[in-house]
Coordinates of C-alpha atoms and ligand atoms in Angstrom, one line a residue:
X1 CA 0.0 0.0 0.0
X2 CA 1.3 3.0 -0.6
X3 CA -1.1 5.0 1.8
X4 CA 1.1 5.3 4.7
X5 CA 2.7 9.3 4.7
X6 CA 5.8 7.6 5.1
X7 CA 6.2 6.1 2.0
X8 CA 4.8 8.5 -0.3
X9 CA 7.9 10.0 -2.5
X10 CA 8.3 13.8 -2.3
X11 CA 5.4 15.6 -4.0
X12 CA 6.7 15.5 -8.0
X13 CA 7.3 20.2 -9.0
X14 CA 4.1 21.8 -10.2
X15 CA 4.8 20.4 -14.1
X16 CA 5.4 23.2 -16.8
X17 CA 2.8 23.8 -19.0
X18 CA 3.9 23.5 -22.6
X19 CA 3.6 26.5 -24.7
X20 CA 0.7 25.0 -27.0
X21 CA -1.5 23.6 -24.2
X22 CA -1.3 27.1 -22.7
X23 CA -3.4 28.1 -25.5
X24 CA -6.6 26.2 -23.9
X25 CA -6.9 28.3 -20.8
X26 CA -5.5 31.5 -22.6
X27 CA -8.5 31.1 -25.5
X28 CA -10.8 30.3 -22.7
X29 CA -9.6 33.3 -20.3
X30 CA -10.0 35.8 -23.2
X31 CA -13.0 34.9 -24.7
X32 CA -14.6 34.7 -21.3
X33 CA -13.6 37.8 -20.0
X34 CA -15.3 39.7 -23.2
X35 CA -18.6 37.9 -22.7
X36 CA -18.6 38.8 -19.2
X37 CA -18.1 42.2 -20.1
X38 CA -21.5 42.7 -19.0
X39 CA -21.4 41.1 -15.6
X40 CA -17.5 42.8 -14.3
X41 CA -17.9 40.8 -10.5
X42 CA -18.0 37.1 -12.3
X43 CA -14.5 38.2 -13.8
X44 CA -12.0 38.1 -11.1
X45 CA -12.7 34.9 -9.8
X46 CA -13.1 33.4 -13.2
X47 CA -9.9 34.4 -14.4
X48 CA -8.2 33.5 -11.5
X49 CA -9.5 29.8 -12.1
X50 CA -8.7 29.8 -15.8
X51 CA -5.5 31.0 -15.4
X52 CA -4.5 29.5 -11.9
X53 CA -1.5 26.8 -12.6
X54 CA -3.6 24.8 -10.4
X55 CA -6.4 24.6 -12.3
X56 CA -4.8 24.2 -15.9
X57 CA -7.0 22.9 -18.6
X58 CA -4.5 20.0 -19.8
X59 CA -1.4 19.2 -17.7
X60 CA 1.3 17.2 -19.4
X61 CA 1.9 13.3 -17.9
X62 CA 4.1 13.0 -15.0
X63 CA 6.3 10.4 -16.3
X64 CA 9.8 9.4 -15.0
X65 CA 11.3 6.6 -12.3
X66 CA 7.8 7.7 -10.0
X67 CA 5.4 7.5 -12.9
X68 CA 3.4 5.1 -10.8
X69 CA 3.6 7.6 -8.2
X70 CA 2.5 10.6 -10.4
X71 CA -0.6 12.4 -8.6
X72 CA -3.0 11.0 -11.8
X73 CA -2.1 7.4 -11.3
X74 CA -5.0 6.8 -8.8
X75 CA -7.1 8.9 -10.2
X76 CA -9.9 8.1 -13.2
X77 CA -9.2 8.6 -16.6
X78 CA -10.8 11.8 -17.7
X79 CA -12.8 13.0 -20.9
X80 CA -12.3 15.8 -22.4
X81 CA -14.9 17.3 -24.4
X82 CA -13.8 19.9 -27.1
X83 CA -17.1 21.6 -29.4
X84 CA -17.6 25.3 -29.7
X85 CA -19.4 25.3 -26.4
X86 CA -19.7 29.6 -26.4
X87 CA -20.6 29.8 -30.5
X88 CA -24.2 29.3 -30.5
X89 CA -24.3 27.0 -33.2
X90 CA -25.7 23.8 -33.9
X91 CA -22.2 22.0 -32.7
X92 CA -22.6 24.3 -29.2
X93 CA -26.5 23.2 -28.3
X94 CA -25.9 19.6 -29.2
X95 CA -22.4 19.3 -27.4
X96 CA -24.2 21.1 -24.4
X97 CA -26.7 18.9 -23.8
X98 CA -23.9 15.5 -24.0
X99 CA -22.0 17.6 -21.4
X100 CA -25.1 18.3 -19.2
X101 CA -26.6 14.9 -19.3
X102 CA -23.5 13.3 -18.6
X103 CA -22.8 15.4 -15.4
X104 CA -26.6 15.4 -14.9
X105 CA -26.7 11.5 -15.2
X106 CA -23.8 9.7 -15.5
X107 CA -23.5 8.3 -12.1
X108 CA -27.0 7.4 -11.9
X109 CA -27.0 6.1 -15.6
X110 CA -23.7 3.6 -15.6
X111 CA -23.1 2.5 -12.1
X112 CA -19.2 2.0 -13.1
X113 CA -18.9 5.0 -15.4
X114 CA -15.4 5.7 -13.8
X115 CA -14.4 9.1 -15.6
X116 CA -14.6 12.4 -15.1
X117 CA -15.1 15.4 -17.6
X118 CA -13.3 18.7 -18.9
X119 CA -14.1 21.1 -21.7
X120 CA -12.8 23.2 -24.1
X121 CA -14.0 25.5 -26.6
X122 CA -13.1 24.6 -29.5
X123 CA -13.8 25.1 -33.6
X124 CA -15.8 28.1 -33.9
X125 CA -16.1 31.6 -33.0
X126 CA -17.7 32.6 -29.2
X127 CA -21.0 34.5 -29.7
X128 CA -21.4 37.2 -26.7
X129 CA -25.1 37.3 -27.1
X130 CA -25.5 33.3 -26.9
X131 CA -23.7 33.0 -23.7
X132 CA -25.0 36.0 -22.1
X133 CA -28.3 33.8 -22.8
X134 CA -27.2 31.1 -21.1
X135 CA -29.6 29.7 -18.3
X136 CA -27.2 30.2 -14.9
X137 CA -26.6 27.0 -14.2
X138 CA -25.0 26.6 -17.8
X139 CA -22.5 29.0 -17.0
X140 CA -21.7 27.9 -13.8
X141 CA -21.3 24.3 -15.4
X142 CA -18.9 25.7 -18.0
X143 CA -17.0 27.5 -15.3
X144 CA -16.5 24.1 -13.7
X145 CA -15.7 22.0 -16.3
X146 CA -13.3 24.8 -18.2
X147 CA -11.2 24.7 -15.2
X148 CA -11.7 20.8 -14.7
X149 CA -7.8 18.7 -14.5
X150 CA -7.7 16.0 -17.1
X151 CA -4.4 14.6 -18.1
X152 CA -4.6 13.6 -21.9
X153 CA -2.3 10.8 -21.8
X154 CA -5.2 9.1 -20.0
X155 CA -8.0 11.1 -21.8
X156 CA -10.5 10.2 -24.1
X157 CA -10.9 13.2 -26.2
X158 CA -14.1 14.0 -28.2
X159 CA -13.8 16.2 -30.9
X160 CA -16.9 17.3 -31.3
X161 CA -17.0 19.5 -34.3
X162 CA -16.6 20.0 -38.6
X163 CA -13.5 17.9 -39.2
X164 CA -11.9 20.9 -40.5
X165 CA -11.3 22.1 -37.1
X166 CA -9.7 18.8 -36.2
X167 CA -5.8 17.9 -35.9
X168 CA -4.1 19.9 -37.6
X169 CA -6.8 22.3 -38.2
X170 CA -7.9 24.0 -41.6
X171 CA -8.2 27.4 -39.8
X172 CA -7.2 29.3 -36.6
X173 CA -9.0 26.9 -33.7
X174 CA -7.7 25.4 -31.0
X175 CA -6.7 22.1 -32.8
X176 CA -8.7 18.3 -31.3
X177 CA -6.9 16.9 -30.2
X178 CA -4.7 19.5 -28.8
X179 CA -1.6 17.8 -29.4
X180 CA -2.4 15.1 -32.1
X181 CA -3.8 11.7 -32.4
X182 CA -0.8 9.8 -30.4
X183 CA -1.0 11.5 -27.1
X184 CA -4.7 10.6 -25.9
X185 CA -5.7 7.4 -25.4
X186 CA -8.5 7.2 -27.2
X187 CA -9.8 10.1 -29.9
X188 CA -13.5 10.6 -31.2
X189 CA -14.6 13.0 -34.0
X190 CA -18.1 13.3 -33.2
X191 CA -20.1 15.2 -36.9
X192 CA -22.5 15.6 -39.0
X193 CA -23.3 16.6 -42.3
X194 CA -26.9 17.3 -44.1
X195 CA -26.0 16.1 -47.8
X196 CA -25.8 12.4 -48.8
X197 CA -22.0 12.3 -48.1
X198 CA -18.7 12.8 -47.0
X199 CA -15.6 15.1 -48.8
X200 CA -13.2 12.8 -49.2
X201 CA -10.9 15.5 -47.3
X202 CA -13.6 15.0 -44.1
X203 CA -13.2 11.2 -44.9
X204 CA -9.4 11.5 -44.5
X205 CA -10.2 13.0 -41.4
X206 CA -12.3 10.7 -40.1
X207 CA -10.4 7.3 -40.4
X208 CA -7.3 9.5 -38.1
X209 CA -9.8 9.1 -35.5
X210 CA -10.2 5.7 -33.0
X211 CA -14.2 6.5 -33.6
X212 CA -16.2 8.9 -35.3
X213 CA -19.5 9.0 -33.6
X214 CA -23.1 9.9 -35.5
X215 CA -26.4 11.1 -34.7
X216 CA -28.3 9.4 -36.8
X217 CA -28.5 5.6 -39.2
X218 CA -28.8 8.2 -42.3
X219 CA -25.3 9.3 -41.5
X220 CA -24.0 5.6 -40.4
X221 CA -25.0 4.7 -43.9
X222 CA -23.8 8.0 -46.1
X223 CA -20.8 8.1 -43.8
X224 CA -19.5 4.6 -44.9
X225 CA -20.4 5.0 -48.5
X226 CA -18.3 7.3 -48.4
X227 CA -15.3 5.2 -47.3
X228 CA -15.4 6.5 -43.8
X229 CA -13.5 2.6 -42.0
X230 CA -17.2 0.7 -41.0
X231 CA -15.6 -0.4 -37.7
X232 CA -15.2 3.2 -36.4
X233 CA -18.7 4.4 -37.2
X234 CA -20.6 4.5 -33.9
X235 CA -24.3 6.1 -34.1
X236 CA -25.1 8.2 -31.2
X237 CA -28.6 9.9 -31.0
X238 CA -28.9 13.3 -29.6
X239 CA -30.5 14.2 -26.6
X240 CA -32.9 17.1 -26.4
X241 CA -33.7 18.8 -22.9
X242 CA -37.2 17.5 -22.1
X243 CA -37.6 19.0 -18.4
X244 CA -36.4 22.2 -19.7
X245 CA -39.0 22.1 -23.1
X246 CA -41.6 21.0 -20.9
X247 CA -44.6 22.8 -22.1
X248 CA -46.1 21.9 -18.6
X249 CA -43.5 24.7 -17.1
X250 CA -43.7 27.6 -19.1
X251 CA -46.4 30.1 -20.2
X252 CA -46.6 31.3 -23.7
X253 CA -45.3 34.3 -24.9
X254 CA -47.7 36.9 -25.7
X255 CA -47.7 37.5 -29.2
X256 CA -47.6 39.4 -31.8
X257 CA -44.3 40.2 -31.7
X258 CA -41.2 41.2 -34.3
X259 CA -42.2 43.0 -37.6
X260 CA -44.9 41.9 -40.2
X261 CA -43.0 41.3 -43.2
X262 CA -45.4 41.5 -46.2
X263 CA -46.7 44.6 -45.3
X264 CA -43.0 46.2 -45.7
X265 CA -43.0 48.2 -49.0
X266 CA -40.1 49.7 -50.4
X267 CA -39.0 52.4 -48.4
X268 CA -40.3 51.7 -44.7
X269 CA -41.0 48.7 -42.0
X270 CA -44.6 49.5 -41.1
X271 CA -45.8 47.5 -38.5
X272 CA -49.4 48.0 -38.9
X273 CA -50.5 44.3 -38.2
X274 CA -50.8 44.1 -34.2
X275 CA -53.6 41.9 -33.5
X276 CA -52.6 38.1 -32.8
X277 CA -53.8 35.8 -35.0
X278 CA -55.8 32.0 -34.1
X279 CA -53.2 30.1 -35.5
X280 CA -49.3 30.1 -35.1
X281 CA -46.8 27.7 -37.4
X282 CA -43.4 28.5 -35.6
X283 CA -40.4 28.3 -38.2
X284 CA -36.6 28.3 -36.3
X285 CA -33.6 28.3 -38.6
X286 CA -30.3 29.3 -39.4
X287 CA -30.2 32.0 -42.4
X288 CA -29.2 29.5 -45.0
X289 CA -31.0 28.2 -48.7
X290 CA -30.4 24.7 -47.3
X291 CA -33.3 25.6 -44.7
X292 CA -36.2 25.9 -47.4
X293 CA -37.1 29.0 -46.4
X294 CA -38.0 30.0 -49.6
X295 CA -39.9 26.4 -49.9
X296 CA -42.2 27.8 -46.7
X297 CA -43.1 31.2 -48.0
X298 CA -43.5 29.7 -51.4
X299 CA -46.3 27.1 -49.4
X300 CA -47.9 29.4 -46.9
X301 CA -48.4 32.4 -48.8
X302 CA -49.7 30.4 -51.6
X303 CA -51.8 28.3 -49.3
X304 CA -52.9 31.3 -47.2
X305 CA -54.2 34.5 -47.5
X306 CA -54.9 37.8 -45.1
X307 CA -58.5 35.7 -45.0
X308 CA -57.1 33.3 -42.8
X309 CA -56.8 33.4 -39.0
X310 CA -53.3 32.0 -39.0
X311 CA -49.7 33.9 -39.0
X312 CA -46.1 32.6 -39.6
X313 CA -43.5 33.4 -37.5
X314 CA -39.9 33.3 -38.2
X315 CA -36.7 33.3 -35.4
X316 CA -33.9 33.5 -38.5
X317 CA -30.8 33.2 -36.5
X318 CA -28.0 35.2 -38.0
X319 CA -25.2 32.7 -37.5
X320 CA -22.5 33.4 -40.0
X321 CA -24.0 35.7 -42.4
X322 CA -25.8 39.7 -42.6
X323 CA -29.3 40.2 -41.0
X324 CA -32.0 42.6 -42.8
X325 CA -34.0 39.3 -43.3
X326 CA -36.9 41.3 -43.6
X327 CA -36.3 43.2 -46.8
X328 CA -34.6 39.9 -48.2
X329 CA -37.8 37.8 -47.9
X330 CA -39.9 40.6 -49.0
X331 CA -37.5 40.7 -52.4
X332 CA -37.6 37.0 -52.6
X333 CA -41.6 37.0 -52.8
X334 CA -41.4 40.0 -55.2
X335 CA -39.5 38.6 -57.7
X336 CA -41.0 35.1 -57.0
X337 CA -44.2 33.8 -59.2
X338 CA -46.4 33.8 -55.7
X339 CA -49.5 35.8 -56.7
X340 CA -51.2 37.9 -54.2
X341 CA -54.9 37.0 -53.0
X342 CA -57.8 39.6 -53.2
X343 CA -58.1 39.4 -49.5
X344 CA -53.9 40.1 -49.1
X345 CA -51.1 38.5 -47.4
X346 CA -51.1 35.8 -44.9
X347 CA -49.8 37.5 -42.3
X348 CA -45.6 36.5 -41.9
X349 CA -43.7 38.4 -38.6
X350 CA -40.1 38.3 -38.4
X351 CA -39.1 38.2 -34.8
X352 CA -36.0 40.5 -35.4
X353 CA -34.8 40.4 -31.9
X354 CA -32.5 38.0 -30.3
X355 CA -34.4 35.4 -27.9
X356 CA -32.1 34.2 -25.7
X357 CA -32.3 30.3 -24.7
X358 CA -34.3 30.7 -21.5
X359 CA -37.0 31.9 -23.6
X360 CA -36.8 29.5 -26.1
X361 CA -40.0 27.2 -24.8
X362 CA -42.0 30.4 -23.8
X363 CA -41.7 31.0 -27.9
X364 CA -42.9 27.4 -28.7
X365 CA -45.4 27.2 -26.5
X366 CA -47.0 29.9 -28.5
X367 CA -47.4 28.2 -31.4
X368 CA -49.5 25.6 -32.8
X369 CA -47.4 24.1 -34.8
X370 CA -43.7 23.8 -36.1
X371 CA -43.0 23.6 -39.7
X372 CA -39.1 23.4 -41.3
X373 CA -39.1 22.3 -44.8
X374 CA -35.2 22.0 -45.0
X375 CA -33.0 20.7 -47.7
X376 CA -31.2 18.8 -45.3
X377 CA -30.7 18.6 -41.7
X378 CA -27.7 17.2 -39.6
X379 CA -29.8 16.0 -36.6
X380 CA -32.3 19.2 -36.4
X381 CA -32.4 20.7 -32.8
X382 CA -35.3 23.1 -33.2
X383 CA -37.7 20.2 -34.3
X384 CA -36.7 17.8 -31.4
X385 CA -37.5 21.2 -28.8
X386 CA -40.8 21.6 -30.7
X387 CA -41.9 17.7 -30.2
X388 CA -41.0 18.2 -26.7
X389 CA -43.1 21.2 -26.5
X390 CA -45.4 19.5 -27.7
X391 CA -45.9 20.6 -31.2
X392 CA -47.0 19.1 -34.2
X393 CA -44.0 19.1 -36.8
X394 CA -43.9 19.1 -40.2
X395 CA -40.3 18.5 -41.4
X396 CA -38.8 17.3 -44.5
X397 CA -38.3 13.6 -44.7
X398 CA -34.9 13.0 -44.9
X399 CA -31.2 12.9 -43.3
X400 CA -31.2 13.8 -39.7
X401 CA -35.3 13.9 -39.0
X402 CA -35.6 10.7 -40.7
X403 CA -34.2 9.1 -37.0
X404 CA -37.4 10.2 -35.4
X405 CA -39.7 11.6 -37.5
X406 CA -42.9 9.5 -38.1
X407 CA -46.5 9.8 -39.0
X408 CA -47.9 8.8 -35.5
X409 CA -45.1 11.8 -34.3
X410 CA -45.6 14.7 -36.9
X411 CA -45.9 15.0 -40.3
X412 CA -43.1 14.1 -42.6
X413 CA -42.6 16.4 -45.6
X414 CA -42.1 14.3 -48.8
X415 CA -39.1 14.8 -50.6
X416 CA -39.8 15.5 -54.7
X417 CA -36.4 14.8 -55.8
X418 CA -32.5 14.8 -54.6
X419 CA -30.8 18.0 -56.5
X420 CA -27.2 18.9 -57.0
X421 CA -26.1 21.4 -54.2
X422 CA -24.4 24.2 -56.5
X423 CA -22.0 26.3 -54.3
X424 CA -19.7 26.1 -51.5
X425 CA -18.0 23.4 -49.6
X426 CA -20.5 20.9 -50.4
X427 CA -20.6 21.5 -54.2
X428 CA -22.0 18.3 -56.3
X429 CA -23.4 16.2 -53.0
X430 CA -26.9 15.8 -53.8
X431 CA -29.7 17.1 -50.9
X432 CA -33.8 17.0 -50.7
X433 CA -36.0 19.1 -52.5
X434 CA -39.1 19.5 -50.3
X435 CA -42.8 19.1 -52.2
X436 CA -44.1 22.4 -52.1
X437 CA -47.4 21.1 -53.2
X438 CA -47.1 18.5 -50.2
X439 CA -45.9 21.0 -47.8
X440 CA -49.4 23.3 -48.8
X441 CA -51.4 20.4 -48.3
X442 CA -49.5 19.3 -44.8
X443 CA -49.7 23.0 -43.5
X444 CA -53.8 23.0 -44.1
X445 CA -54.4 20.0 -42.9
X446 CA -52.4 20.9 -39.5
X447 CA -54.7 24.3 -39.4
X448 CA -58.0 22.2 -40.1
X449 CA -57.7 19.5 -38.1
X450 CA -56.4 20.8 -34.7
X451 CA -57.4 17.7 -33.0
X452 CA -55.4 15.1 -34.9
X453 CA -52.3 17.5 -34.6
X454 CA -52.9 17.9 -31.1
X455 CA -52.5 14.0 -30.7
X456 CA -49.6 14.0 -32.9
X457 CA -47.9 16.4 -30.6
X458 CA -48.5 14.9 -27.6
X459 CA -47.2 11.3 -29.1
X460 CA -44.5 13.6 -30.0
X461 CA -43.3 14.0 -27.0
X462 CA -43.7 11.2 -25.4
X463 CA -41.3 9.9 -28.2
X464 CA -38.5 12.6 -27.1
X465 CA -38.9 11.6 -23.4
X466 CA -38.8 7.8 -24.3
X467 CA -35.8 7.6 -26.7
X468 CA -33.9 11.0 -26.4
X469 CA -34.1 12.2 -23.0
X470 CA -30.8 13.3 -21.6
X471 CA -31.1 10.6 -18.6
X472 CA -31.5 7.8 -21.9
X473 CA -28.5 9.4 -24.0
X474 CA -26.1 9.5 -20.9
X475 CA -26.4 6.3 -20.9
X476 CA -25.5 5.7 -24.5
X477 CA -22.7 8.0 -24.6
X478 CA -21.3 6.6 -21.2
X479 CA -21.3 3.1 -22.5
X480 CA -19.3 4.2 -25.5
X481 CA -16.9 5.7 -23.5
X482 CA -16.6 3.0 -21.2
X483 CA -15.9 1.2 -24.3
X484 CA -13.2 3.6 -25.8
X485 CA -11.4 3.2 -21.9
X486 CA -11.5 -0.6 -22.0
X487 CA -10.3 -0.9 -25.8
X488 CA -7.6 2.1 -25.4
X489 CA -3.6 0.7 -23.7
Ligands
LIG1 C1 -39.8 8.7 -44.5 O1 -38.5 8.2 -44.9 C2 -38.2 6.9 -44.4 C3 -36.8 6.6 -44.7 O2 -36.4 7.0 -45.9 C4 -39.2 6.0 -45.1 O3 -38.9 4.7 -44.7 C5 -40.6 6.4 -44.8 O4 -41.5 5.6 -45.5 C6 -40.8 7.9 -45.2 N1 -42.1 8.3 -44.6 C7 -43.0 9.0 -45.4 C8 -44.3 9.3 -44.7 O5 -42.8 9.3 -46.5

């Protein structure tokens, strides 16, 4: 034994940190200290933990003659999760709600889940506004697990991101793993994508990795088609917050709200419109083609008219790209072949301010129904909040959704015809083209028969609770880990 104080050797220096790994808690400290620009008394003591040497991110191995003796021998291995946990993307929701479950649940989930956790931001830019919206607890979490000790030669490290951002990275990001694959002990790119494969560059990427984990059997099968290595390919479902959307906690938000967007004309916003309307279909997305927004404007304004008691609202999230969504869509239906009823324009409101997370399921709640005809979808966060809210969903049938999407859970949007994607990174992968004619019918039908969508909404989710509650997906990602420890030297 080597508990007597007798025998213990001298205690080993404070280890140097290496130049590179001083990066973690440096990226950390000064992204931190802008987005608490607006609370000054969280700063002192946050920065002292970030930059503390006692609380260093990632602390070299003590190796040597007392290896055995090194203060990590007795303890567990550690995880450390790496994801752009202060961007606000779709990366940052979905890797916070892995971290939270697994501190939330991992002891009660895998009795022998022997590990403990650490983050680091990672792979994309912070967004201020995001984690000034964080619910308290959040922060404090991230706080915790920022400043967390994991030793990577013992560490499973997820890298929890767009491969591009992995080791070495394609861009300025704190590379995953920090210091290359041969360190850790075990290394897991954890991605998505929303088109019917994989780059051969992301491939590349891939196979460097012990496992590359997936949310969904779509991306299991596109991901080996693509010549990702079969053995590596691990699906791992998402979980989505069901006791925070829990449409029993919160009250709706009163509505109207934002700006009414086909009442704009050229020169001014005019925000005449200000009575709420019967029925609301709720639309969340990122400002991107590969959404179908023009798909859903296309449907309901065609579908509906100023007659109707019904109003779209949109939450457009400006994630990577300009804002003045407004005037865009207003040009889009201008120069589009959608022909305006004798009794006007359904009524579509922007909601052109930022809703922070905490107000998230106040939002859904309002509505009566969720609709996101997108082109392609890695696992599609918004929908799974809105079926655990409680709202009928109509979605487009394919990639991501297609894991728990079903007719006795929503209303899946049939897909017309794969087409070519034409720009960017993903130029020549082939994604869905919604039915517009489907999606008018879909949308009706929701507004006509309230009961039916009613029942869809509650099977909805009872179907999120059952197979993608946090409690459930701890317990998948913990046995997975357990895994990576027990295969890993
Ligand atoms: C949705 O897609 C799945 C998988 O491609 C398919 O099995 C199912 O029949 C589709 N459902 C509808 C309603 O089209």
């Amino acid at each position: 034994m080597s508990g007597s104080p007798t025998q213990r050797p001298p205690p080993a220096p404070e280890p140097k940190l290496r130049p590179r790994l001083l990066l973690a808690p440096a990226l950390l400290a000064v992204s931190v200290a802008v987005l608490l620009a607006a609370s000054p008394s969280h700063l002192p003591r946050l920065l002292r933990l970030l930059l503390g040497p006692k609380h260093s991110l990632l602390r070299p191995a003590e190796r040597g003659p007392l290896g055995d003796a090194s203060p990590d021998a007795g303890r567990p291995p550690c995880v450390l999760w790496m994801a752009p946990f202060a961007s606000g993307g779709g990366y940052c929701s979905e890797a916070w709600s892995y971290v939270a479950s697994l501190e939330d649940h991992a002891a009660a989930a895998a009795t022998n889940a022997n590990f403990t956790l650490a983050i680091a931001h990672h792979g994309d830019l912070e967004s201020p506004e995001f984690w000034l919206g964080l619910p308290e607890q959040s922060k404090n979490l991230a706080y915790r697990l920022a400043t967390a000790r994991c030793e990577l030669s013992r560490a499973v490290v997820v890298c929890h991101s767009e491969p591009g951002a992995w080791y070495p990275p394609l861009y300025e990001s704190l590379p995953c793993p920090p210091t290359g694959y041969d360190e850790p002990a075990f290394v897991i790119g954890r991605t998505m994508f929303e088109t019917d494969r994989v780059s051969p560059e992301h491939v590349r990427r891939c196979n460097q990795m012990d496992a590359v984990w997936v949310p969904t059997d779509f991306h299991v099968s596109t991901f080996v088609k693509s010549g990702v290595d079969p053995s590596k390919v691990v699906k791992v479902v998402q979980a989505v917050d069901v006791a925070f959307f829990d449409p029993d906690k919160h009250s709706p938000l009163s509505l109207p709200i934002g700006v009414s967007v086909m009442v704009l004309d050229d020169s001014r916003l005019d925000l005449v419109s200000s009575e709420g309307k019967g029925f609301v279909f709720l639309s969340v997305f990122k400002w991107e083609q590969r959404k179908g927004w023009d798909v859903l404007l296309r449907a309901f304004l065609q579908e509906f008219s100023g007659a109707d008691d019904v109003a779209l609202y949109l939450l457009i999230n400006a994630y990577h790209s300009d804002t003045d969504f407004g005037r865009k869509i207003h040009r889009f239906v201008k120069e589009s072949s959608i022909e305006k009823s004798t009794d006007g324009w359904a009524e579509v409101r922007l909601i052109d301010e930022h809703v922070p997370q905490s107000a998230l399921p106040r939002l859904y709640k309002a509505a009566d129904a969720f609709v996101l005809p997108s082109r392609g979808e890695g696992w599609g966060r918004p929908v799974v909040e809105a079926m655990a809210m409680e709202l009928p969903v109509i979605v487009t049938n394919w990639s991501g959704p297609t894991e728990y999407l079903t007719e006795e859970n929503g209303y899946p949007l049939i897909v017309e015809r794969l087409t070519e994607v034409t720009e960017g990174p993903f130029k020549g992968h082939l994604c869905a083209e919604p039915s517009v004619d489907h999606l008018r019918a879909l949308m009706r039908h929701v507004f006509s028969d309230r009961e039916e969508a009613r029942k869809k909404g509650k099977k909805a989710r009872e179907d999120m609770v059952n197979k993608f509650s946090p409690a459930i997906v701890a317990r998948i990602v913990a046995d997975q880990i357990q895994q990576a420890l027990a295969s890993s030297p």
